[in-house]
PDB file of C-alpha atoms in Angstrom:
ATOM      1  CA  UNK A  24     130.554 109.918 111.010  1.00  0.00           C
ATOM      2  CA  UNK A  25     131.239 106.185 110.863  1.00  0.00           C
ATOM      3  CA  UNK A  26     128.628 103.651 109.767  1.00  0.00           C
ATOM      4  CA  UNK A  27     126.706 101.970 112.563  1.00  0.00           C
ATOM      5  CA  UNK A  28     128.244  98.717 113.834  1.00  0.00           C
ATOM      6  CA  UNK A  29     126.079  95.603 113.594  1.00  0.00           C
ATOM      7  CA  UNK A  30     125.636  95.214 117.370  1.00  0.00           C
ATOM      8  CA  UNK A  31     124.343  98.773 117.685  1.00  0.00           C
ATOM      9  CA  UNK A  32     121.890  98.118 114.860  1.00  0.00           C
ATOM     10  CA  UNK A  33     120.698  94.955 116.588  1.00  0.00           C
ATOM     11  CA  UNK A  34     120.264  96.834 119.872  1.00  0.00           C
ATOM     12  CA  UNK A  35     118.120  99.453 118.160  1.00  0.00           C
ATOM     13  CA  UNK A  36     116.111  96.717 116.421  1.00  0.00           C
ATOM     14  CA  UNK A  37     115.397  95.017 119.749  1.00  0.00           C
ATOM     15  CA  UNK A  38     114.313  98.285 121.366  1.00  0.00           C
ATOM     16  CA  UNK A  39     112.101  99.264 118.426  1.00  0.00           C
ATOM     17  CA  UNK A  40     110.623  95.750 118.235  1.00  0.00           C
ATOM     18  CA  UNK A  41     109.248  96.105 121.755  1.00  0.00           C
ATOM     19  CA  UNK A  42     107.641  99.424 120.832  1.00  0.00           C
ATOM     20  CA  UNK A  43     106.184  97.989 117.626  1.00  0.00           C
ATOM     21  CA  UNK A  44     104.712  94.991 119.457  1.00  0.00           C
ATOM     22  CA  UNK A  45     102.895  97.394 121.780  1.00  0.00           C
ATOM     23  CA  UNK A  46     101.620  99.415 118.804  1.00  0.00           C
ATOM     24  CA  UNK A  47     100.429  96.278 117.015  1.00  0.00           C
ATOM     25  CA  UNK A  48      98.534  95.132 120.096  1.00  0.00           C
ATOM     26  CA  UNK A  49      96.786  98.492 120.282  1.00  0.00           C
ATOM     27  CA  UNK A  50      96.080  98.482 116.529  1.00  0.00           C
ATOM     28  CA  UNK A  51      94.560  94.987 116.815  1.00  0.00           C
ATOM     29  CA  UNK A  52      91.965  96.079 119.369  1.00  0.00           C
ATOM     30  CA  UNK A  53      89.526  97.598 116.828  1.00  0.00           C
ATOM     31  CA  UNK A  54      89.647  94.368 114.792  1.00  0.00           C
ATOM     32  CA  UNK A  55      88.864  92.303 117.879  1.00  0.00           C
ATOM     33  CA  UNK A  56      86.041  94.718 118.765  1.00  0.00           C
ATOM     34  CA  UNK A  57      84.565  94.422 115.236  1.00  0.00           C
ATOM     35  CA  UNK A  58      84.465  90.648 115.691  1.00  0.00           C
ATOM     36  CA  UNK A  59      82.662  90.914 119.016  1.00  0.00           C
ATOM     37  CA  UNK A  60      85.693  89.911 121.060  1.00  0.00           C
ATOM     38  CA  UNK A  61      86.607  86.925 118.905  1.00  0.00           C
ATOM     39  CA  UNK A  62      90.194  86.403 117.745  1.00  0.00           C
ATOM     40  CA  UNK A  63      91.281  88.057 114.525  1.00  0.00           C
ATOM     41  CA  UNK A  64      92.203  85.733 111.669  1.00  0.00           C
ATOM     42  CA  UNK A  65      95.899  86.287 110.922  1.00  0.00           C
ATOM     43  CA  UNK A  66      95.224  85.675 107.219  1.00  0.00           C
ATOM     44  CA  UNK A  67      92.690  88.511 106.969  1.00  0.00           C
ATOM     45  CA  UNK A  68      94.100  90.775 104.223  1.00  0.00           C
ATOM     46  CA  UNK A  69      92.611  93.951 105.726  1.00  0.00           C
ATOM     47  CA  UNK A  70      94.174  93.112 109.085  1.00  0.00           C
ATOM     48  CA  UNK A  71      97.554  92.376 107.482  1.00  0.00           C
ATOM     49  CA  UNK A  72      97.505  95.652 105.543  1.00  0.00           C
ATOM     50  CA  UNK A  73      96.563  97.584 108.670  1.00  0.00           C
ATOM     51  CA  UNK A  74      99.448  96.043 110.622  1.00  0.00           C
ATOM     52  CA  UNK A  75     101.878  96.716 107.772  1.00  0.00           C
ATOM     53  CA  UNK A  76     100.652 100.325 107.710  1.00  0.00           C
ATOM     54  CA  UNK A  77     101.261 100.671 111.463  1.00  0.00           C
ATOM     55  CA  UNK A  78     104.835  99.393 111.179  1.00  0.00           C
ATOM     56  CA  UNK A  79     105.503 101.477 108.035  1.00  0.00           C
ATOM     57  CA  UNK A  80     104.123 104.584 109.767  1.00  0.00           C
ATOM     58  CA  UNK A  81     106.342 104.015 112.792  1.00  0.00           C
ATOM     59  CA  UNK A  82     109.589 103.720 110.850  1.00  0.00           C
ATOM     60  CA  UNK A  83     108.958 106.125 107.987  1.00  0.00           C
ATOM     61  CA  UNK A  84     107.391 108.701 110.291  1.00  0.00           C
ATOM     62  CA  UNK A  85     110.383 108.752 112.622  1.00  0.00           C
ATOM     63  CA  UNK A  86     112.949 108.579 109.824  1.00  0.00           C
ATOM     64  CA  UNK A  87     111.442 111.490 107.884  1.00  0.00           C
ATOM     65  CA  UNK A  88     110.744 113.632 110.962  1.00  0.00           C
ATOM     66  CA  UNK A  89     113.998 113.198 112.867  1.00  0.00           C
ATOM     67  CA  UNK A  90     116.128 110.616 111.050  1.00  0.00           C
ATOM     68  CA  UNK A  91     115.917 108.196 113.970  1.00  0.00           C
ATOM     69  CA  UNK A  92     113.479 105.954 115.783  1.00  0.00           C
ATOM     70  CA  UNK A  93     113.432 105.810 119.569  1.00  0.00           C
ATOM     71  CA  UNK A  94     115.648 102.713 119.493  1.00  0.00           C
ATOM     72  CA  UNK A  95     118.088 104.392 117.132  1.00  0.00           C
ATOM     73  CA  UNK A  96     118.175 107.444 119.387  1.00  0.00           C
ATOM     74  CA  UNK A  97     119.070 105.264 122.377  1.00  0.00           C
ATOM     75  CA  UNK A  98     121.953 103.697 120.460  1.00  0.00           C
ATOM     76  CA  UNK A  99     123.069 107.062 118.958  1.00  0.00           C
ATOM     77  CA  UNK A 100     122.273 106.076 115.391  1.00  0.00           C
ATOM     78  CA  UNK A 101     121.066 108.439 112.683  1.00  0.00           C
ATOM     79  CA  UNK A 102     119.590 107.577 109.281  1.00  0.00           C
ATOM     80  CA  UNK A 103     121.097 109.663 106.501  1.00  0.00           C
ATOM     81  CA  UNK A 104     121.188 109.743 102.748  1.00  0.00           C
ATOM     82  CA  UNK A 105     124.595 109.187 101.162  1.00  0.00           C
ATOM     83  CA  UNK A 106     125.153 112.960 101.177  1.00  0.00           C
ATOM     84  CA  UNK A 107     124.377 113.273 104.908  1.00  0.00           C
ATOM     85  CA  UNK A 108     120.817 114.616 104.637  1.00  0.00           C
ATOM     86  CA  UNK A 109     117.675 113.388 106.368  1.00  0.00           C
ATOM     87  CA  UNK A 110     115.795 111.035 103.998  1.00  0.00           C
ATOM     88  CA  UNK A 111     112.523 112.021 102.383  1.00  0.00           C
ATOM     89  CA  UNK A 112     109.429 109.863 102.384  1.00  0.00           C
ATOM     90  CA  UNK A 113     110.472 108.092  99.161  1.00  0.00           C
ATOM     91  CA  UNK A 114     113.914 107.093 100.435  1.00  0.00           C
ATOM     92  CA  UNK A 115     112.490 106.119 103.840  1.00  0.00           C
ATOM     93  CA  UNK A 116     109.784 103.976 102.214  1.00  0.00           C
ATOM     94  CA  UNK A 117     112.370 102.356  99.959  1.00  0.00           C
ATOM     95  CA  UNK A 118     114.517 101.576 102.989  1.00  0.00           C
ATOM     96  CA  UNK A 119     111.529 100.114 104.851  1.00  0.00           C
ATOM     97  CA  UNK A 120     110.694  97.632 102.093  1.00  0.00           C
ATOM     98  CA  UNK A 121     114.367  96.899 101.388  1.00  0.00           C
ATOM     99  CA  UNK A 122     114.822  96.066 105.095  1.00  0.00           C
ATOM    100  CA  UNK A 123     112.003  93.530 104.809  1.00  0.00           C
ATOM    101  CA  UNK A 124     113.954  91.934 101.952  1.00  0.00           C
ATOM    102  CA  UNK A 125     117.060  91.935 104.168  1.00  0.00           C
ATOM    103  CA  UNK A 126     115.172  89.937 106.812  1.00  0.00           C
ATOM    104  CA  UNK A 127     113.734  87.314 104.456  1.00  0.00           C
ATOM    105  CA  UNK A 128     116.851  85.138 103.977  1.00  0.00           C
ATOM    106  CA  UNK A 129     117.322  84.658 107.744  1.00  0.00           C
ATOM    107  CA  UNK A 130     118.564  88.225 108.184  1.00  0.00           C
ATOM    108  CA  UNK A 131     121.415  87.804 105.708  1.00  0.00           C
ATOM    109  CA  UNK A 132     120.875  91.350 104.451  1.00  0.00           C
ATOM    110  CA  UNK A 133     121.790  92.664 107.910  1.00  0.00           C
ATOM    111  CA  UNK A 134     124.742  90.316 108.429  1.00  0.00           C
ATOM    112  CA  UNK A 135     126.038  91.372 105.023  1.00  0.00           C
ATOM    113  CA  UNK A 136     127.592  94.478 106.537  1.00  0.00           C
ATOM    114  CA  UNK A 137     130.247  92.289 108.179  1.00  0.00           C
ATOM    115  CA  UNK A 138     131.660  91.471 104.736  1.00  0.00           C
ATOM    116  CA  UNK A 139     130.735  94.662 102.899  1.00  0.00           C
ATOM    117  CA  UNK A 140     133.697  96.924 102.085  1.00  0.00           C
ATOM    118  CA  UNK A 141     131.703  99.996 103.181  1.00  0.00           C
ATOM    119  CA  UNK A 142     130.099  98.290 106.188  1.00  0.00           C
ATOM    120  CA  UNK A 143     126.607  98.645 104.704  1.00  0.00           C
ATOM    121  CA  UNK A 144     123.654  96.256 104.828  1.00  0.00           C
ATOM    122  CA  UNK A 145     121.572  95.317 101.781  1.00  0.00           C
ATOM    123  CA  UNK A 146     118.873  97.853 102.580  1.00  0.00           C
ATOM    124  CA  UNK A 147     121.499 100.587 102.932  1.00  0.00           C
ATOM    125  CA  UNK A 148     122.679  99.859  99.392  1.00  0.00           C
ATOM    126  CA  UNK A 149     119.180  99.420  97.947  1.00  0.00           C
ATOM    127  CA  UNK A 150     117.770 102.630  99.439  1.00  0.00           C
ATOM    128  CA  UNK A 151     120.808 104.883  99.078  1.00  0.00           C
ATOM    129  CA  UNK A 152     120.815 105.534 102.825  1.00  0.00           C
ATOM    130  CA  UNK A 153     123.043 104.572 105.724  1.00  0.00           C
ATOM    131  CA  UNK A 154     122.980 104.432 109.496  1.00  0.00           C
ATOM    132  CA  UNK A 155     125.597 106.722 110.982  1.00  0.00           C
ATOM    133  CA  UNK A 156     126.915 106.235 114.486  1.00  0.00           C
ATOM    134  CA  UNK A 157     127.396 109.396 116.546  1.00  0.00           C
ATOM    135  CA  UNK A 158     129.537 108.481 119.579  1.00  0.00           C
ATOM    136  CA  UNK A 159     129.348 110.569 122.712  1.00  0.00           C
ATOM    137  CA  UNK A 160     131.721 113.461 122.763  1.00  0.00           C
ATOM    138  CA  UNK A 161     134.601 112.961 125.169  1.00  0.00           C
ATOM    139  CA  UNK A 162     134.719 115.428 128.004  1.00  0.00           C
TER     140      UNK A 162
END
């Protein structure tokens, strides 16, 4: 299967971002409750770790279980290792943190696939995985 085009990746990212925002709001509620309804300090290290864990659990959980998040499923994308297998927890975790690195320089790691000979982003290269695009079968 071909590698996922950039616009499909961005569509899946947008879809998953909405889901993650909802999860982060729900995960923030216990912190607000512990503070008696007061706002949570964004710099609180325990809060930051908890939010990172929520986002990590979302992506790695979906990637290991089915190879795709809900956004990826909507855009017919599948995460695979270079040999076409579903990634394990190590490869999925590596991809998660490599994707964070891809975002840091204004998303350059994602845009990189435009110039890459294989059409891969930085985190694809760093994690040894790729996003495959499975187009609908023609009837």
